[in-house]
Amino acid sequence: MRVFNRKRCRQHVAAFASLSALATGCGVLSSGSSDDAGRPIVVGTTSAPSTLDPAASWDGSWELFRNIYQTLLAYPNGATTPQPDAAERCAFTDSSSRTYRCELREGVTFSDGHALDAQAVKYSIDRIRAIKAPSGPSGLLGSLDRVQAVGDREVVFHLNQPDATFPFVLATPAMSIVEPADYPARSLRKDGKVSGSGPYALRANDDGKKAELVANKSYKGFAQRKNDAVTIRYFHNSSSMVKALRGRQIDLTYRGLAADDIVSLESKKDENLQLVEGSGTDISYLVFNPKDPWANKPAVRKAVAQVVDRAAIAHKVYKDTVDPLYSMVPKGLTGHTTGFFDYYGEPSTSKARRILTDDGITQRVPLTLWYTTDRYGSETAQQFQELKRQLDGSGLFTITLKSRPWKTYVEGYQKGEYPVFGRGWFPDFPDAENFIAPFVGNKNALGTPYPAPKITGVLLPRSRGESNRADVAKDFEEAQQILVDDVRLLPLWQGRQYVAANDDISGAERALDPSTIMTVWQLYRKPSW
C-alpha cells in the first residue's frame, strides 16, 4: 500500500496493514477549527447500493451493509481470516467441518433496542434461502443444511457437506443479521428503512444520491468507531467525484476513481490531497452465453481469447492502474496461476484464424458484447471500445456493442439475453474458492448455467474439506485449467485499490478490509493545532 502527499512520502507494505504511523509522519495537519471533529465525514463513491435488504444483494450494496448491519464474523484490522463480531466465539465442533457453532456476545441489540439473539440469526439466514432473490446471495449457502437456535445465545449451523470456507461465508455482508419484526420471512423489505446492529444506524437514505450514517450507540462488536457520523455520496462518474473532492464538498473518495484521475492525483502531488494505493483482488472478465449460437462454439471462444490483448487494455484504457489477468483467481491468493497466458501466449490473429478454420468457420463471426454503464467505473465503455477495436481489427469478428444501466443490465443477463457480456467481481471473501465456485454449476451468480462437473463434483468438495487453505492449491490449479480449456469465462484484468482524501483525513489506509470493502468507522479528522 502506498501513500502519496505533498511531502512525497512513499512506502510499500502489505495490503491491509496498518500505516497509521506513516500517515501521521507524512500527513499535513488540518487548519480547520475545533468544530471540525463534529462534522460528518463525507465519502464519495460511484457504487450506489441496489437495495437495502441483505437478502436481495450479491453486489456492491455490501459496502453500505458492512457499516450498518452486523455479521457473526468479520475482519478486524489486518485480519485475513474471519474473527468474531456479533458472536463472541465461533468454531467447528467436529473433525469433518460439518458442524459450526457460534455463541453470541451478551447484550447485543438492534438499533431499535430489541435483542439480537440466536432466533434473529436463524431467521436472517433462513429468509435468504426462503426468498431466493434472483440477485440475492442464497447461492453462498449451498453447503448449509439447517440452522439451529439453542437458547438465546447459541447458533449451530449443520452443513450438508464438509465446508471449511463456511466461516468466510458468514463473514460476508450478505449474512447480515436483521430484525425479524421488520423483515418479512418470505419477501423483501420495501419501506426503504433499515433495522440493524452495526456500528452505524442509517439516519436517512436518498436513493442513489446519499446515505447518512450516525453512530449506533448500542453497538457491541470489534469495530472501534473513530467518528460519530459519515455521509456517503453517490456519483455517476469519477470526474464529478474528484471535482467535489478538490472543492472540499467531500472528504475522500472510495471506489470508482478513473484512471486519468488517479494519474493526475499522483503526478500533481496536490499538497492538499493524499492518494492511498493498495493491492486489490477485484477482477474484470467476459462471460460467454451458451444459449447464443456463436458464443456456444468453443472455437469462437478460444479465438476471442487468442486475440484479446489484456496489456493493451491495462495500458491504453486504465493507464496501468490495473494489471493484466490470466486466470479467474487473482494473484496474491493461494492457487493463482497464469493459465490463459501459458496456453495462448501473446495475442495472435494468425493463431486465432487457425482455431476458427480448423472448426470450419471461415466467415467473420458476429458477436454482440454487452456492458453496464454505471457499475464498474468510468472506463468501462472505453474498455469495450478497445475490445471491439481488437476483435474487429483481427478481421475475424464483427462486433456490436450494447449497454444498459446496472439494474436493467442484471435482469438481462439473468434472462440469458446477452451473447457475451462483461462483469466485474469484488470478492465475497479472500479465498480462491470465491473466484471459481460462484461462476460454475447449473445455478450460479451469472445466470448462465455452467455445469463443470469435475469442478463442482470433485475439486470444490474436496477443497472444502481442507481447513488449511494452503493445502488446496493443487485442486484450484486444476480447476483453473478447466476454466482455460472451456473458455466460458475470460479474465481481463485485476484491479488495485485507490483512495483519495483531503489532507485532514486519517484512517483511509486502515479502512479497507480483505474483501475490499470500506469500513468507514476507521476514518477521522486530524486534530487542529
Coordinates of C-alpha atoms in Angstrom, one line a residue, residues 177-519:
I177 CA -28.4 -10.1 10.8
V178 CA -31.8 -8.3 10.5
E179 CA -34.6 -7.5 13.0
P180 CA -37.2 -10.3 12.5
A181 CA -40.1 -7.9 13.3
D182 CA -39.2 -5.6 10.4
Y183 CA -38.2 -8.0 7.7
P184 CA -40.8 -10.4 6.1
A185 CA -39.8 -14.0 6.2
R186 CA -40.6 -14.7 2.6
S187 CA -40.4 -11.3 0.8
L188 CA -38.1 -8.4 0.7
R189 CA -38.5 -5.3 2.9
K190 CA -39.8 -2.4 0.7
D191 CA -40.2 0.6 3.0
G192 CA -36.6 1.9 2.4
K193 CA -35.7 1.6 6.1
V194 CA -33.0 -0.4 8.0
S195 CA -33.1 -2.2 11.3
G196 CA -29.5 -3.4 12.0
S197 CA -27.0 -3.7 14.8
G198 CA -23.8 -2.4 13.0
P199 CA -21.5 0.4 14.1
Y200 CA -23.9 2.9 12.5
A201 CA -27.6 3.5 12.1
L202 CA -29.0 4.7 8.8
R203 CA -30.5 8.1 9.6
A204 CA -31.5 9.0 6.1
N205 CA -31.2 7.5 2.6
D206 CA -31.8 9.4 -0.6
D207 CA -31.7 6.5 -3.1
G208 CA -28.8 6.8 -5.5
K209 CA -27.7 10.2 -4.1
K210 CA -26.6 9.9 -0.5
A211 CA -26.8 7.9 2.7
E212 CA -26.5 9.5 6.1
L213 CA -25.0 7.3 8.9
V214 CA -24.9 8.2 12.6
A215 CA -23.2 6.3 15.4
N216 CA -25.2 3.4 16.8
K217 CA -24.5 3.9 20.5
S218 CA -25.7 0.4 21.4
Y219 CA -23.3 -1.4 19.1
K220 CA -21.3 -4.2 20.6
G221 CA -18.6 -5.7 18.3
F222 CA -15.0 -5.4 17.4
A223 CA -15.3 -2.1 15.5
Q224 CA -14.0 0.9 17.3
R225 CA -15.6 4.0 15.8
K226 CA -13.3 7.0 15.3
N227 CA -16.1 9.3 14.2
D228 CA -19.7 10.0 15.1
A229 CA -21.2 10.3 11.6
V230 CA -20.5 9.6 8.0
T231 CA -22.3 10.7 4.9
I232 CA -21.9 8.6 1.7
R233 CA -22.5 10.5 -1.5
Y234 CA -23.0 8.6 -4.8
F235 CA -21.7 10.0 -8.0
H236 CA -22.3 9.0 -11.6
N237 CA -18.7 9.4 -12.7
S238 CA -15.2 9.9 -11.4
S239 CA -14.7 13.4 -12.7
S240 CA -17.6 14.9 -10.8
M241 CA -16.5 13.0 -7.7
V242 CA -12.9 14.3 -7.9
K243 CA -14.2 17.8 -8.6
A244 CA -16.2 17.5 -5.3
L245 CA -13.1 16.3 -3.5
R246 CA -11.0 19.2 -4.8
G247 CA -13.8 21.6 -3.8
R248 CA -13.9 20.1 -0.3
Q249 CA -17.5 19.1 -0.8
I250 CA -16.4 15.5 0.1
D251 CA -13.6 14.4 2.3
L252 CA -12.4 11.3 0.4
T253 CA -13.3 9.0 -2.5
Y254 CA -13.6 5.3 -2.5
R255 CA -14.4 3.0 -5.4
G256 CA -14.8 4.5 -8.9
L257 CA -11.7 6.7 -9.4
A258 CA -11.0 6.8 -13.1
A259 CA -7.5 6.0 -14.4
D260 CA -7.0 9.6 -15.6
D261 CA -7.9 11.0 -12.2
I262 CA -5.6 8.6 -10.4
V263 CA -2.7 9.5 -12.7
S264 CA -3.5 13.2 -12.2
L265 CA -3.7 12.9 -8.4
E266 CA -0.4 11.0 -8.3
S267 CA 1.5 13.2 -10.7
K268 CA 0.5 16.6 -9.5
K269 CA 1.2 15.8 -5.8
D270 CA -1.5 18.2 -4.7
E271 CA -0.4 19.5 -1.3
N272 CA -4.0 19.4 -0.1
L273 CA -4.7 15.8 -1.1
Q274 CA -3.3 12.3 -0.4
L275 CA -3.6 9.2 -2.5
V276 CA -3.5 5.8 -0.9
E277 CA -2.9 2.8 -3.1
G278 CA -3.3 -0.8 -2.0
S279 CA -3.3 -4.2 -3.8
G280 CA -6.8 -5.4 -4.8
T281 CA -8.5 -8.6 -5.7
D282 CA -11.4 -7.3 -7.8
I283 CA -11.4 -8.6 -11.4
S284 CA -13.0 -7.9 -14.7
Y285 CA -14.0 -10.6 -17.1
L286 CA -16.2 -11.6 -20.1
V287 CA -18.9 -14.2 -19.9
F288 CA -19.9 -16.3 -23.0
N289 CA -23.6 -17.4 -23.1
P290 CA -24.1 -21.0 -24.2
K291 CA -27.6 -20.1 -25.5
D292 CA -26.1 -18.0 -28.2
P293 CA -25.3 -20.0 -31.4
W294 CA -21.9 -18.3 -31.9
A295 CA -20.8 -17.9 -28.3
N296 CA -21.7 -21.6 -27.7
K297 CA -18.9 -22.7 -30.1
P298 CA -15.6 -23.5 -28.3
A299 CA -13.6 -22.4 -31.3
V300 CA -15.2 -19.0 -31.3
R301 CA -14.5 -18.5 -27.6
K302 CA -10.9 -19.7 -28.0
A303 CA -10.4 -17.4 -31.0
V304 CA -11.6 -14.4 -28.9
A305 CA -9.2 -15.5 -26.1
Q306 CA -6.3 -15.7 -28.6
V307 CA -7.0 -12.2 -30.0
V308 CA -7.7 -10.2 -26.8
D309 CA -4.7 -8.1 -25.7
R310 CA -5.0 -7.6 -22.0
A311 CA -1.8 -5.5 -21.7
A312 CA -3.2 -3.0 -24.2
I313 CA -6.4 -2.7 -22.2
A314 CA -4.5 -2.1 -19.0
H315 CA -2.2 0.5 -20.6
K316 CA -4.4 2.3 -23.0
V317 CA -7.7 2.4 -21.1
Y318 CA -6.6 2.1 -17.5
K319 CA -3.2 3.9 -17.7
D320 CA -1.6 0.9 -15.9
T321 CA -3.7 1.3 -12.8
V322 CA -4.8 -2.3 -13.3
D323 CA -2.9 -5.4 -14.1
P324 CA -3.5 -7.9 -16.9
L325 CA -5.1 -11.1 -15.5
Y326 CA -4.6 -14.6 -17.0
S327 CA -6.8 -16.6 -14.5
M328 CA -10.1 -16.1 -12.8
V329 CA -8.2 -16.4 -9.5
P330 CA -6.2 -13.2 -9.0
K331 CA -2.6 -13.0 -8.0
G332 CA -2.0 -12.8 -4.2
L333 CA -4.3 -15.7 -3.4
T334 CA -3.2 -19.3 -2.8
G335 CA -3.5 -21.3 -6.1
H336 CA -3.3 -18.4 -8.5
T337 CA -2.0 -19.5 -12.0
T338 CA -1.4 -17.8 -15.3
G339 CA -3.3 -20.4 -17.3
F340 CA -4.5 -18.2 -20.2
F341 CA -1.1 -16.8 -20.9
D342 CA 0.6 -20.3 -20.6
Y343 CA -1.9 -21.7 -23.1
Y344 CA -2.4 -18.8 -25.5
G345 CA 0.8 -16.8 -25.2
E346 CA 0.8 -13.4 -26.8
P347 CA -2.2 -12.2 -28.8
S348 CA -2.1 -13.6 -32.3
T349 CA -4.5 -13.1 -35.2
S350 CA -3.0 -16.0 -37.2
K351 CA -3.4 -18.5 -34.4
A352 CA -7.0 -17.3 -33.9
R353 CA -7.7 -17.7 -37.6
R354 CA -6.3 -21.3 -37.5
I355 CA -8.6 -22.1 -34.5
L356 CA -11.6 -21.0 -36.4
T357 CA -10.8 -22.6 -39.8
D358 CA -9.9 -25.9 -38.1
D359 CA -13.6 -25.8 -36.9
G360 CA -14.8 -25.0 -40.4
I361 CA -15.5 -21.3 -39.6
T362 CA -14.3 -19.1 -42.4
Q363 CA -16.7 -16.1 -42.2
R364 CA -16.4 -13.2 -39.9
V365 CA -18.1 -14.1 -36.6
P366 CA -20.9 -11.7 -35.5
L367 CA -20.9 -11.2 -31.7
T368 CA -22.7 -8.7 -29.6
L369 CA -20.9 -7.6 -26.4
W370 CA -22.9 -6.1 -23.6
Y371 CA -21.7 -3.9 -20.7
T372 CA -23.2 -1.9 -17.9
T373 CA -22.9 1.9 -17.9
D374 CA -22.9 2.6 -14.2
R375 CA -21.3 -0.2 -12.1
Y376 CA -17.6 -0.8 -12.8
G377 CA -16.2 2.7 -13.3
S378 CA -15.9 5.4 -15.9
E379 CA -13.6 3.4 -18.2
T380 CA -16.0 0.5 -18.9
A381 CA -17.3 2.0 -22.2
Q382 CA -13.7 2.6 -23.3
Q383 CA -12.7 -0.9 -22.4
F384 CA -15.4 -2.3 -24.6
Q385 CA -14.5 0.0 -27.4
E386 CA -10.9 -1.3 -27.1
L387 CA -12.2 -4.9 -27.2
K388 CA -14.2 -4.1 -30.3
R389 CA -11.2 -2.5 -31.9
Q390 CA -9.0 -5.5 -31.2
L391 CA -11.6 -8.1 -32.4
D392 CA -12.8 -6.2 -35.4
G393 CA -9.2 -5.4 -36.3
S394 CA -8.3 -9.1 -36.5
G395 CA -10.7 -9.4 -39.5
L396 CA -12.2 -12.5 -37.8
F397 CA -15.1 -10.8 -35.9
T398 CA -17.8 -8.2 -36.4
I399 CA -18.6 -6.8 -33.0
T400 CA -21.7 -4.9 -31.9
L401 CA -21.6 -3.1 -28.6
K402 CA -24.7 -2.5 -26.4
S403 CA -25.1 -1.3 -22.9
R404 CA -27.7 -0.8 -20.1
P405 CA -27.7 0.7 -16.6
W406 CA -27.0 -1.9 -13.9
K407 CA -30.5 -2.5 -12.6
T408 CA -31.8 -3.5 -16.0
Y409 CA -28.5 -5.0 -17.1
V410 CA -28.8 -7.6 -14.3
E411 CA -32.3 -8.6 -15.4
G412 CA -31.0 -9.1 -19.0
Y413 CA -28.1 -11.4 -18.2
Q414 CA -30.2 -13.4 -15.7
K415 CA -32.7 -14.0 -18.6
G416 CA -29.9 -15.1 -20.9
E417 CA -30.3 -12.2 -23.3
Y418 CA -26.7 -11.3 -23.9
P419 CA -24.4 -13.4 -26.2
V420 CA -21.2 -12.1 -24.5
F421 CA -21.3 -9.7 -21.5
G422 CA -18.9 -8.0 -19.1
R423 CA -18.9 -8.5 -15.4
G424 CA -16.7 -7.4 -12.5
W425 CA -16.2 -9.3 -9.3
F426 CA -15.4 -8.0 -5.9
P427 CA -14.7 -11.0 -3.7
D428 CA -17.1 -12.2 -1.1
F429 CA -14.1 -13.4 0.8
P430 CA -10.3 -13.7 0.2
D431 CA -10.0 -17.3 -0.9
A432 CA -9.5 -18.8 -4.4
E433 CA -12.8 -20.7 -3.9
N434 CA -14.7 -17.5 -4.2
F435 CA -13.3 -16.8 -7.7
I436 CA -14.4 -20.2 -9.0
A437 CA -17.5 -21.6 -7.1
P438 CA -19.8 -18.6 -7.8
F439 CA -19.5 -19.0 -11.6
V440 CA -20.0 -22.7 -12.1
G441 CA -22.9 -25.0 -11.6
N442 CA -26.4 -25.0 -13.2
K443 CA -27.3 -22.1 -10.9
N444 CA -24.6 -19.5 -10.4
A445 CA -24.1 -15.8 -10.0
L446 CA -24.1 -15.2 -13.7
G447 CA -27.4 -16.6 -14.7
T448 CA -25.8 -18.7 -17.4
P449 CA -25.6 -22.4 -16.5
Y450 CA -22.0 -23.8 -16.5
P451 CA -22.1 -27.5 -15.2
A452 CA -18.3 -28.1 -15.0
P453 CA -18.9 -31.4 -13.2
K454 CA -15.2 -32.0 -12.3
I455 CA -15.1 -28.7 -10.5
T456 CA -18.5 -28.9 -8.8
G457 CA -18.4 -32.6 -8.1
V458 CA -14.8 -33.3 -7.2
L459 CA -12.5 -30.3 -6.8
L460 CA -14.6 -27.9 -4.8
P461 CA -16.0 -30.5 -2.4
R462 CA -12.5 -31.9 -1.8
S463 CA -11.0 -28.4 -1.2
R464 CA -13.8 -27.5 1.2
G465 CA -12.9 -30.4 3.4
E466 CA -9.4 -28.9 4.0
S467 CA -9.2 -26.4 6.9
N468 CA -5.7 -25.5 6.0
R469 CA -6.3 -23.4 2.9
A470 CA -2.6 -23.5 1.9
D471 CA -3.1 -27.2 1.1
V472 CA -5.8 -26.7 -1.6
A473 CA -3.6 -25.1 -4.2
K474 CA -3.4 -28.1 -6.5
D475 CA -7.2 -28.5 -6.6
F476 CA -7.6 -24.9 -7.5
E477 CA -4.9 -25.1 -10.1
E478 CA -6.7 -28.0 -11.8
A479 CA -10.0 -26.1 -11.6
Q480 CA -8.4 -23.1 -13.3
Q481 CA -7.1 -25.3 -16.1
I482 CA -10.6 -26.5 -16.7
L483 CA -11.7 -22.9 -17.0
V484 CA -8.9 -22.3 -19.5
D485 CA -9.9 -25.3 -21.6
D486 CA -13.6 -24.3 -21.6
V487 CA -13.2 -20.6 -22.1
R488 CA -16.7 -19.9 -20.8
L489 CA -15.2 -17.1 -18.7
L490 CA -12.4 -14.9 -20.0
P491 CA -10.4 -12.9 -17.3
L492 CA -9.2 -9.5 -18.4
W493 CA -7.6 -7.5 -15.5
Q494 CA -7.1 -7.3 -11.8
G495 CA -7.6 -4.1 -10.0
R496 CA -5.8 -2.1 -7.4
Q497 CA -7.4 -0.1 -4.6
Y498 CA -7.2 3.7 -4.6
V499 CA -8.5 6.1 -2.0
A500 CA -8.0 9.9 -2.5
A501 CA -8.5 12.0 0.6
N502 CA -8.2 15.6 1.9
D503 CA -5.1 16.2 4.0
D504 CA -7.1 16.4 7.2
I505 CA -8.5 12.9 7.0
S506 CA -6.8 9.9 8.6
G507 CA -7.5 6.2 8.7
A508 CA -8.1 5.7 4.9
E509 CA -5.1 3.3 4.8
R510 CA -6.8 1.2 7.5
A511 CA -10.3 1.3 6.2
L512 CA -10.0 -1.4 3.6
D513 CA -10.8 -4.9 4.7
P514 CA -9.6 -8.1 2.8
S515 CA -12.8 -8.1 0.8
T516 CA -12.0 -4.5 -0.5
I517 CA -14.9 -3.1 1.5
M518 CA -14.5 0.2 3.2
T519 CA -15.1 0.2 7.0

